Amino acid sequence: MRCVTAVAVALLLCVGVSYATPYGGNVAVMPCDPDDTQHQYWSLDKLGGHFTLVSNGMCLDVESLQTYDGANAQLYDCDTLKRNQKWSYDSDTKQLKTTLDGKCLHVQQHCTGTYANADVETCASNSTADQWEWNGKTFVSVLSGHCLHSIGLLTPDTNRTSPLVIGHRGLPSMFPENTLVSFQAALDNLADGFETDLHLTSDGVIILMHDTTLERTTNCTGFIANRPYYGYIDSCDAGSWFGDEFAGTPVPLFEQALQLAKSYNSFIIMDLKVEGIEQQIADLVNKYEMQANVIASCWSLDEAIAMDQVLPSTSKQLLQSQPKVYDDAYFEELIDLGVGGFSQSFDTTTVDYVRLAHRHLMPVFTWTVDAETDFMHGILHGHDGFITDDCILGLQMVQRARMALMSL
C-alpha cells in the first residue's frame, strides 16, 4: 500500500493538480439593459425550483454552508441535491425565498446606486429590499428598479498592488478547507496567495490541516502527530464532511501546495502549528526555489529565530493578537530578531498599531476578515493584507474601493 501511495503522490507532484471550479461568480443588482441577455436573463425550472442564467445554465445559489443573514448570492453549477439552489417566488409578496432556510433574496440598501450586492437575509414583509418583480425573463428590484445581474468571475486588475487578498485555508466558504481544490479555487478566483497550516505526522511527513486531530475535517481519528501519513492519513477522506461532491478528497502534502503555488507564481503563508520542523520546511522550500514565495507565520519569537536560521531570505511574520503595550523599541527589537511583519487578529488591530508598524516598514496582515464593513475598515486604515474565508468578496471590496477613489 505504501509503495502504491508513494507512486500516486509522486505522480501528482510531477503532473500537478487541475480543478475546473464550478463557481460562476457573484450576483448583484445593476441597471436593467434589455439587450443584456448574457447577464440579466433567467429561466425558472418550476419542478426543481432552480433559477438558471439563460446564457450558461448555471444556478442561482446561496454561498456554500452559509445560512446566516448576509450570505452572498452567486452562480454555481446546478445540482439537484443542493438545497441552497432551490427557490420559490411568491407573486403576492414579491419575495424570492430560498428553501435552505426560508430567507429572502435581498438588495443591500446602503449601496443602491449603479451597483448593489445581492445576498439572503431574514424576510421582512414591509421591506422593498426583499421584493422583486419577475416577468419571466428578468428579476427587477422593487427598491431600486434595477435588475438581478450576473457579474461573472472577477477579471485581473493589473493596477492593484495592495491590500493583498489571501485565501484562509483556500476558499473554505465553497470548498473543503486546507485541500488542494480549495487552494486552487482561491487562486483561480484571483487571490494573491493562500494561507495554510503545517503539521508533522508520526512518520515525518508535513501535511496541511488546521486541527491537531483528524476528526473534524476527515473520516479518520487520532492526533496527527501519532498517525503515519503512509498507510493511514493518505487514505483519509478530507472532503465528505463538507459535501458529497468532495468525497475522496485527500489530505494534502505541504510539498503539493508548494508546487501548486509555484505553478501560479503565487505565495503561501505558512501557519507553523508545531515547532522543530524548520529544517524540513526549508528543505522543501529550497527544493522548489520558493524562498521568496513563502511567509513563515510564527507563534513565538523562538520559532521566528529558528526559521530565520534555515530560511534567512524568507519573510517572517509574528502571528498574534495585538499586544496591549508597544512602542518604537518593541518594533526595533523584532526587526533585530528577523521578524519582518505581522499576521494579526483583525478584532484587536488598532489604527495606531498599524501606523507605528508602517513607520518601521513592517506590513500588517489581518485575520479572519469576512464582512464587508471589516474589509472597508481595513482598507481605510491601511491593512496590508486580508486573510479571509471569502477571497472573492475581499477582491470585490478592494475593487469597489479603487473604483470609488478613481471616480474622485
Coordinates of C-alpha atoms in Angstrom, one line a residue:
M1 CA 0.0 0.0 0.0
R2 CA 2.8 2.4 0.9
C3 CA 4.5 1.9 -2.5
V4 CA 1.3 2.5 -4.4
T5 CA 0.5 5.7 -2.5
A6 CA 4.1 7.0 -2.9
V7 CA 3.8 6.5 -6.6
A8 CA 0.5 8.3 -6.7
V9 CA 1.9 11.2 -4.7
A10 CA 5.0 11.4 -6.9
L11 CA 2.7 11.5 -10.0
L12 CA 0.7 14.4 -8.5
L13 CA 3.9 16.2 -7.8
C14 CA 5.1 15.7 -11.4
V15 CA 2.0 16.5 -13.3
G16 CA 0.4 19.0 -10.9
V17 CA -3.2 19.3 -10.0
S18 CA -6.1 20.6 -12.1
Y19 CA -9.5 21.5 -11.0
A20 CA -12.1 23.4 -13.0
T21 CA -14.1 25.5 -10.5
P22 CA -17.9 25.1 -10.7
Y23 CA -18.2 28.6 -9.4
G24 CA -19.7 31.2 -11.8
G25 CA -19.2 34.4 -9.9
N26 CA -21.4 36.6 -7.6
V27 CA -24.8 38.0 -8.4
A28 CA -25.5 41.7 -7.9
V29 CA -28.2 44.3 -8.8
M30 CA -27.4 46.7 -11.7
P31 CA -29.3 48.9 -14.1
C32 CA -31.5 47.0 -16.4
D33 CA -30.4 46.6 -20.0
P34 CA -32.9 44.8 -22.3
D35 CA -30.1 43.9 -24.7
D36 CA -28.0 42.3 -22.0
T37 CA -29.3 38.7 -22.3
Q38 CA -26.0 37.3 -21.2
H39 CA -26.1 38.7 -17.6
Q40 CA -29.7 39.5 -16.9
Y41 CA -32.0 36.8 -18.4
W42 CA -33.1 34.0 -16.2
S43 CA -35.3 30.9 -16.5
L44 CA -37.3 29.1 -13.9
D45 CA -37.4 25.3 -13.5
K46 CA -40.7 25.1 -11.6
L47 CA -40.3 21.3 -11.0
G48 CA -36.8 21.6 -9.5
G49 CA -37.1 25.1 -8.1
H50 CA -34.0 26.3 -9.8
F51 CA -33.4 29.7 -11.3
T52 CA -30.8 29.5 -14.0
L53 CA -28.9 32.1 -16.0
V54 CA -30.0 31.6 -19.6
S55 CA -26.6 32.3 -21.1
N56 CA -24.7 29.5 -19.3
G57 CA -27.3 27.4 -17.5
M58 CA -25.7 27.9 -14.0
C59 CA -28.0 28.1 -11.0
L60 CA -28.8 30.9 -8.6
D61 CA -27.1 29.6 -5.4
V62 CA -26.5 30.7 -1.8
E63 CA -22.9 30.7 -0.7
S64 CA -22.0 27.2 0.4
L65 CA -22.9 26.3 4.0
Q66 CA -23.6 29.9 4.9
T67 CA -27.2 30.1 6.3
Y68 CA -26.8 33.3 8.3
D69 CA -28.0 36.7 7.2
G70 CA -25.7 38.3 4.7
A71 CA -24.7 35.1 2.8
N72 CA -23.9 36.1 -0.8
A73 CA -26.0 35.1 -3.8
Q74 CA -23.9 33.5 -6.5
L75 CA -23.9 31.3 -9.6
Y76 CA -22.8 27.7 -9.3
D77 CA -23.1 24.5 -11.3
C78 CA -26.6 23.1 -10.9
D79 CA -27.0 20.2 -8.5
T80 CA -30.4 18.7 -7.7
L81 CA -29.2 17.6 -4.3
K82 CA -28.1 21.1 -3.2
R83 CA -30.8 22.7 -1.0
N84 CA -29.1 26.1 -1.4
Q85 CA -30.1 26.2 -5.1
K86 CA -33.9 25.8 -4.6
W87 CA -36.1 28.8 -4.6
S88 CA -39.8 29.8 -4.5
Y89 CA -41.2 33.0 -5.9
D90 CA -44.5 34.4 -4.4
S91 CA -46.1 36.8 -6.8
D92 CA -48.2 38.3 -4.0
T93 CA -45.5 39.2 -1.6
K94 CA -43.0 39.6 -4.5
Q95 CA -40.4 37.7 -2.4
L96 CA -37.9 35.1 -3.7
K97 CA -37.2 32.7 -0.9
T98 CA -34.5 30.0 -0.6
T99 CA -35.8 26.7 0.7
L100 CA -32.4 26.3 2.6
D101 CA -33.5 28.4 5.5
G102 CA -36.5 30.4 4.3
K103 CA -34.6 33.6 3.9
C104 CA -35.2 36.2 1.1
L105 CA -33.1 37.4 -1.7
H106 CA -32.2 40.9 -0.6
V107 CA -30.7 44.1 -2.0
Q108 CA -28.3 45.8 0.3
Q109 CA -29.9 49.2 0.8
H110 CA -26.6 51.0 1.7
C111 CA -25.4 50.7 -1.9
T112 CA -28.4 51.2 -4.2
G113 CA -26.6 53.3 -6.8
T114 CA -25.5 51.7 -10.0
Y115 CA -24.2 48.6 -8.1
A116 CA -25.7 46.8 -5.2
N117 CA -24.8 43.4 -3.7
A118 CA -27.4 40.7 -3.6
D119 CA -27.5 38.4 -0.5
V120 CA -30.0 36.5 1.5
E121 CA -31.4 37.9 4.7
T122 CA -34.4 37.3 7.1
C123 CA -37.6 38.2 5.2
A124 CA -39.3 41.4 6.1
S125 CA -42.8 41.9 4.8
N126 CA -42.6 45.7 4.6
S127 CA -39.2 45.9 3.0
T128 CA -38.9 46.7 -0.7
A129 CA -35.3 45.4 -0.4
D130 CA -36.8 41.9 -0.3
Q131 CA -39.2 42.4 -3.2
W132 CA -38.8 41.6 -6.8
E133 CA -40.8 41.8 -10.0
W134 CA -40.5 38.6 -12.1
N135 CA -41.6 38.9 -15.7
G136 CA -40.5 35.5 -16.9
K137 CA -37.1 36.8 -18.0
T138 CA -35.7 39.3 -15.5
F139 CA -35.8 40.0 -11.8
V140 CA -36.3 43.7 -11.1
S141 CA -35.7 45.0 -7.6
V142 CA -38.7 47.0 -6.3
L143 CA -36.3 49.0 -4.1
S144 CA -34.0 50.3 -6.9
G145 CA -35.7 49.3 -10.2
H146 CA -32.5 47.6 -11.2
C147 CA -32.1 44.0 -12.5
L148 CA -30.6 40.9 -10.9
H149 CA -27.3 40.7 -12.8
S150 CA -24.5 38.1 -13.1
I151 CA -21.2 39.8 -12.6
G152 CA -19.3 36.7 -13.5
L153 CA -15.8 35.9 -12.4
L154 CA -13.5 38.7 -11.4
T155 CA -11.1 39.8 -14.0
P156 CA -7.5 40.6 -13.2
D157 CA -6.9 44.2 -12.0
T158 CA -3.3 44.7 -13.1
N159 CA -3.1 48.1 -11.5
R160 CA -3.9 46.8 -8.0
T161 CA -0.9 46.4 -5.7
S162 CA -2.4 46.4 -2.2
P163 CA -4.0 45.4 0.0
L164 CA -3.3 41.7 -0.7
V165 CA -6.2 39.3 -0.5
I166 CA -5.2 35.8 0.8
G167 CA -7.3 32.7 0.9
H168 CA -7.6 31.5 4.5
R169 CA -7.1 27.7 4.1
G170 CA -8.0 28.3 0.5
L171 CA -11.6 29.2 -0.3
P172 CA -13.4 27.4 2.6
S173 CA -16.7 29.1 2.1
M174 CA -17.1 27.0 -1.1
F175 CA -14.6 24.1 -0.8
P176 CA -13.3 21.9 2.0
E177 CA -10.6 23.8 3.9
N178 CA -6.9 23.0 3.5
T179 CA -7.3 20.9 0.4
L180 CA -5.7 21.3 -3.0
V181 CA -9.1 22.0 -4.6
S182 CA -9.7 24.8 -2.0
F183 CA -6.2 26.3 -2.6
Q184 CA -6.6 26.2 -6.4
A185 CA -10.1 27.6 -6.2
A186 CA -8.8 30.6 -4.3
L187 CA -6.0 31.2 -6.9
D188 CA -8.4 30.6 -9.8
N189 CA -10.6 33.4 -8.3
L190 CA -7.6 35.7 -8.2
A191 CA -6.5 35.6 -4.6
D192 CA -2.9 36.8 -4.3
G193 CA -2.0 33.7 -2.3
F194 CA -3.3 31.3 0.3
E195 CA -2.7 30.6 4.0
T196 CA -2.4 27.0 5.3
D197 CA -1.5 25.1 8.5
L198 CA 1.6 22.8 8.8
H199 CA 1.6 19.6 10.9
L200 CA 4.1 16.7 11.1
T201 CA 2.9 13.1 11.0
S202 CA 4.4 10.3 13.0
D203 CA 6.4 9.1 10.0
G204 CA 7.9 12.6 9.4
V205 CA 5.6 13.9 6.6
I206 CA 4.5 17.6 6.6
I207 CA 0.7 17.7 5.9
L208 CA -1.8 20.6 5.8
M209 CA -4.6 20.7 8.4
H210 CA -5.7 23.2 11.0
D211 CA -6.6 21.0 13.9
T212 CA -4.1 18.8 15.9
T213 CA -6.6 15.9 15.4
L214 CA -8.1 14.4 12.3
E215 CA -11.8 14.1 13.4
R216 CA -13.3 17.4 12.3
T217 CA -12.2 17.5 8.7
T218 CA -11.7 13.8 7.8
N219 CA -13.3 10.4 8.4
C220 CA -10.2 9.4 10.4
T221 CA -9.4 9.7 14.1
G222 CA -6.5 10.5 16.3
F223 CA -3.7 13.1 16.8
I224 CA -1.8 13.9 13.6
A225 CA 1.5 13.6 15.5
N226 CA 0.6 10.0 16.4
R227 CA -0.6 8.8 13.0
P228 CA 1.5 7.9 10.0
Y229 CA 0.9 9.6 6.6
Y230 CA 1.7 6.4 4.7
G231 CA -0.8 3.7 5.3
Y232 CA -3.3 5.8 7.3
I233 CA -3.7 9.6 6.6
D234 CA -3.0 9.1 2.9
S235 CA -6.4 7.2 2.7
C236 CA -8.4 9.7 4.8
D237 CA -11.3 11.5 3.2
A238 CA -10.9 15.2 3.7
G239 CA -13.9 16.3 1.6
S240 CA -17.1 14.4 2.5
W241 CA -17.7 16.4 5.7
F242 CA -18.1 19.4 3.6
G243 CA -20.3 17.9 0.8
D244 CA -20.9 14.7 -1.0
E245 CA -19.4 16.1 -4.2
F246 CA -16.0 16.3 -2.5
A247 CA -15.9 12.7 -1.3
G248 CA -12.5 11.2 -1.6
T249 CA -10.6 14.5 -1.4
P250 CA -7.2 13.6 0.1
V251 CA -5.3 15.3 2.9
P252 CA -2.6 17.4 1.0
L253 CA 1.1 17.4 1.5
F254 CA 3.0 20.7 2.0
E255 CA 5.1 19.7 -1.0
Q256 CA 2.0 19.6 -3.2
A257 CA 0.9 23.0 -2.0
L258 CA 4.4 24.4 -2.9
Q259 CA 4.2 23.0 -6.4
L260 CA 0.7 24.5 -6.8
A261 CA 1.7 27.9 -5.7
K262 CA 4.8 27.8 -7.9
S263 CA 2.7 27.0 -10.9
Y264 CA 0.6 30.1 -10.3
N265 CA 3.6 32.3 -9.4
S266 CA 1.8 32.8 -6.1
F267 CA 2.8 32.6 -2.4
I268 CA 1.9 30.6 0.7
I269 CA 1.6 31.9 4.3
M270 CA 2.7 29.0 6.4
D271 CA 1.0 28.9 9.9
L272 CA 3.5 26.8 11.8
K273 CA 1.4 24.7 14.1
V274 CA 4.3 22.7 15.5
E275 CA 7.9 23.6 16.3
G276 CA 11.0 21.7 15.4
I277 CA 10.2 21.2 11.7
E278 CA 12.0 24.2 10.4
Q279 CA 14.7 22.3 8.6
Q280 CA 12.2 20.0 6.9
I281 CA 10.2 23.0 5.8
A282 CA 13.4 24.7 4.5
D283 CA 14.4 21.5 2.5
L284 CA 11.1 21.5 0.6
V285 CA 11.0 25.3 0.1
N286 CA 14.6 25.2 -1.3
K287 CA 13.8 22.2 -3.5
Y288 CA 11.1 24.3 -5.3
E289 CA 13.1 27.5 -5.1
M290 CA 10.2 29.2 -3.2
Q291 CA 12.2 31.1 -0.6
A292 CA 10.7 34.4 -1.8
N293 CA 7.2 33.0 -2.2
V294 CA 6.5 31.7 1.3
I295 CA 6.0 33.6 4.5
A296 CA 6.7 31.9 7.8
S297 CA 3.9 32.9 10.2
C298 CA 5.3 32.2 13.7
W299 CA 3.5 32.0 17.0
S300 CA 6.7 32.7 19.0
L301 CA 9.9 34.6 18.7
D302 CA 11.8 31.4 19.2
E303 CA 10.1 29.9 16.2
A304 CA 10.8 33.1 14.1
I305 CA 14.5 32.9 15.1
A306 CA 14.7 29.2 14.2
M307 CA 13.1 29.9 10.8
D308 CA 15.5 32.8 10.2
Q309 CA 18.4 30.4 10.7
V310 CA 17.3 27.9 8.0
L311 CA 15.5 30.4 5.6
P312 CA 17.2 33.7 6.0
S313 CA 15.8 35.2 2.8
T314 CA 12.2 34.2 3.6
S315 CA 9.8 36.7 5.3
K316 CA 8.9 36.0 8.9
Q317 CA 5.7 37.3 10.5
L318 CA 4.7 37.3 14.1
L319 CA 1.3 35.6 14.4
Q320 CA -0.6 37.2 17.3
S321 CA -3.3 39.3 18.8
Q322 CA -2.1 42.8 19.1
P323 CA -0.1 43.4 22.3
K324 CA -1.5 45.9 24.8
V325 CA 1.8 47.7 25.2
Y326 CA 4.1 48.6 22.3
D327 CA 6.5 51.4 21.3
D328 CA 9.3 52.1 18.9
A329 CA 11.7 49.8 20.9
Y330 CA 9.2 46.9 20.5
F331 CA 9.3 47.1 16.7
E332 CA 13.0 47.6 16.6
E333 CA 13.7 44.6 18.7
L334 CA 11.5 42.4 16.5
I335 CA 13.4 43.6 13.4
D336 CA 16.7 42.7 15.1
L337 CA 15.4 39.2 15.6
G338 CA 14.4 38.7 12.0
V339 CA 10.7 39.5 12.2
G340 CA 9.5 41.5 9.1
G341 CA 5.8 41.9 9.8
F342 CA 2.6 40.7 11.4
S343 CA -0.3 38.3 10.9
Q344 CA -2.7 39.7 13.4
S345 CA -6.2 39.3 14.7
F346 CA -8.4 41.9 13.0
D347 CA -10.5 42.4 16.1
T348 CA -7.5 43.5 18.1
T349 CA -5.7 45.6 15.5
T350 CA -5.8 49.4 16.0
V351 CA -5.0 52.2 13.7
D352 CA -2.2 53.4 16.0
Y353 CA -0.5 50.0 15.8
V354 CA -0.7 49.9 12.0
R355 CA 0.7 53.4 11.9
L356 CA 3.7 52.6 14.1
A357 CA 4.3 49.3 12.2
H358 CA 4.4 51.1 8.9
R359 CA 6.8 53.7 10.3
H360 CA 9.2 50.7 10.8
L361 CA 8.3 49.4 7.3
M362 CA 6.6 46.3 8.8
P363 CA 3.4 45.2 6.9
V364 CA 0.3 44.2 8.9
F365 CA -1.9 41.4 7.6
T366 CA -5.2 40.8 9.5
W367 CA -7.4 37.7 10.0
T368 CA -10.0 36.5 9.6
V369 CA -11.8 39.2 7.6
D370 CA -15.1 38.2 6.0
A371 CA -17.6 41.1 6.4
E372 CA -17.9 44.0 4.0
T373 CA -17.7 46.5 6.8
D374 CA -14.5 44.9 8.1
F375 CA -12.9 44.9 4.6
M376 CA -13.7 48.6 4.3
H377 CA -12.3 49.4 7.7
G378 CA -9.1 47.6 6.9
I379 CA -8.8 49.3 3.5
L380 CA -9.4 52.8 5.0
H381 CA -6.9 52.1 7.9
G382 CA -4.0 50.7 5.9
H383 CA -4.1 47.0 6.5
D384 CA -1.6 45.5 4.0
G385 CA -3.4 42.1 3.5
F386 CA -6.6 40.3 4.4
I387 CA -6.6 36.7 5.3
T388 CA -10.2 35.7 4.5
D389 CA -12.6 32.8 4.1
D390 CA -14.1 34.7 1.2
C391 CA -11.4 36.0 -1.1
I392 CA -14.0 36.7 -3.8
L393 CA -15.8 39.2 -1.6
G394 CA -12.5 40.6 -0.5
L395 CA -11.4 41.3 -4.0
Q396 CA -14.7 42.8 -4.9
M397 CA -14.5 45.2 -1.9
V398 CA -10.9 46.2 -2.9
Q399 CA -12.1 46.8 -6.5
R400 CA -15.0 48.8 -5.3
A401 CA -12.8 51.0 -3.1
R402 CA -10.4 51.5 -6.0
M403 CA -13.3 52.4 -8.3
A404 CA -14.6 55.0 -5.8
L405 CA -11.2 56.6 -5.5
M406 CA -10.7 56.7 -9.2
S407 CA -14.1 58.5 -9.7
L408 CA -13.0 61.4 -7.5

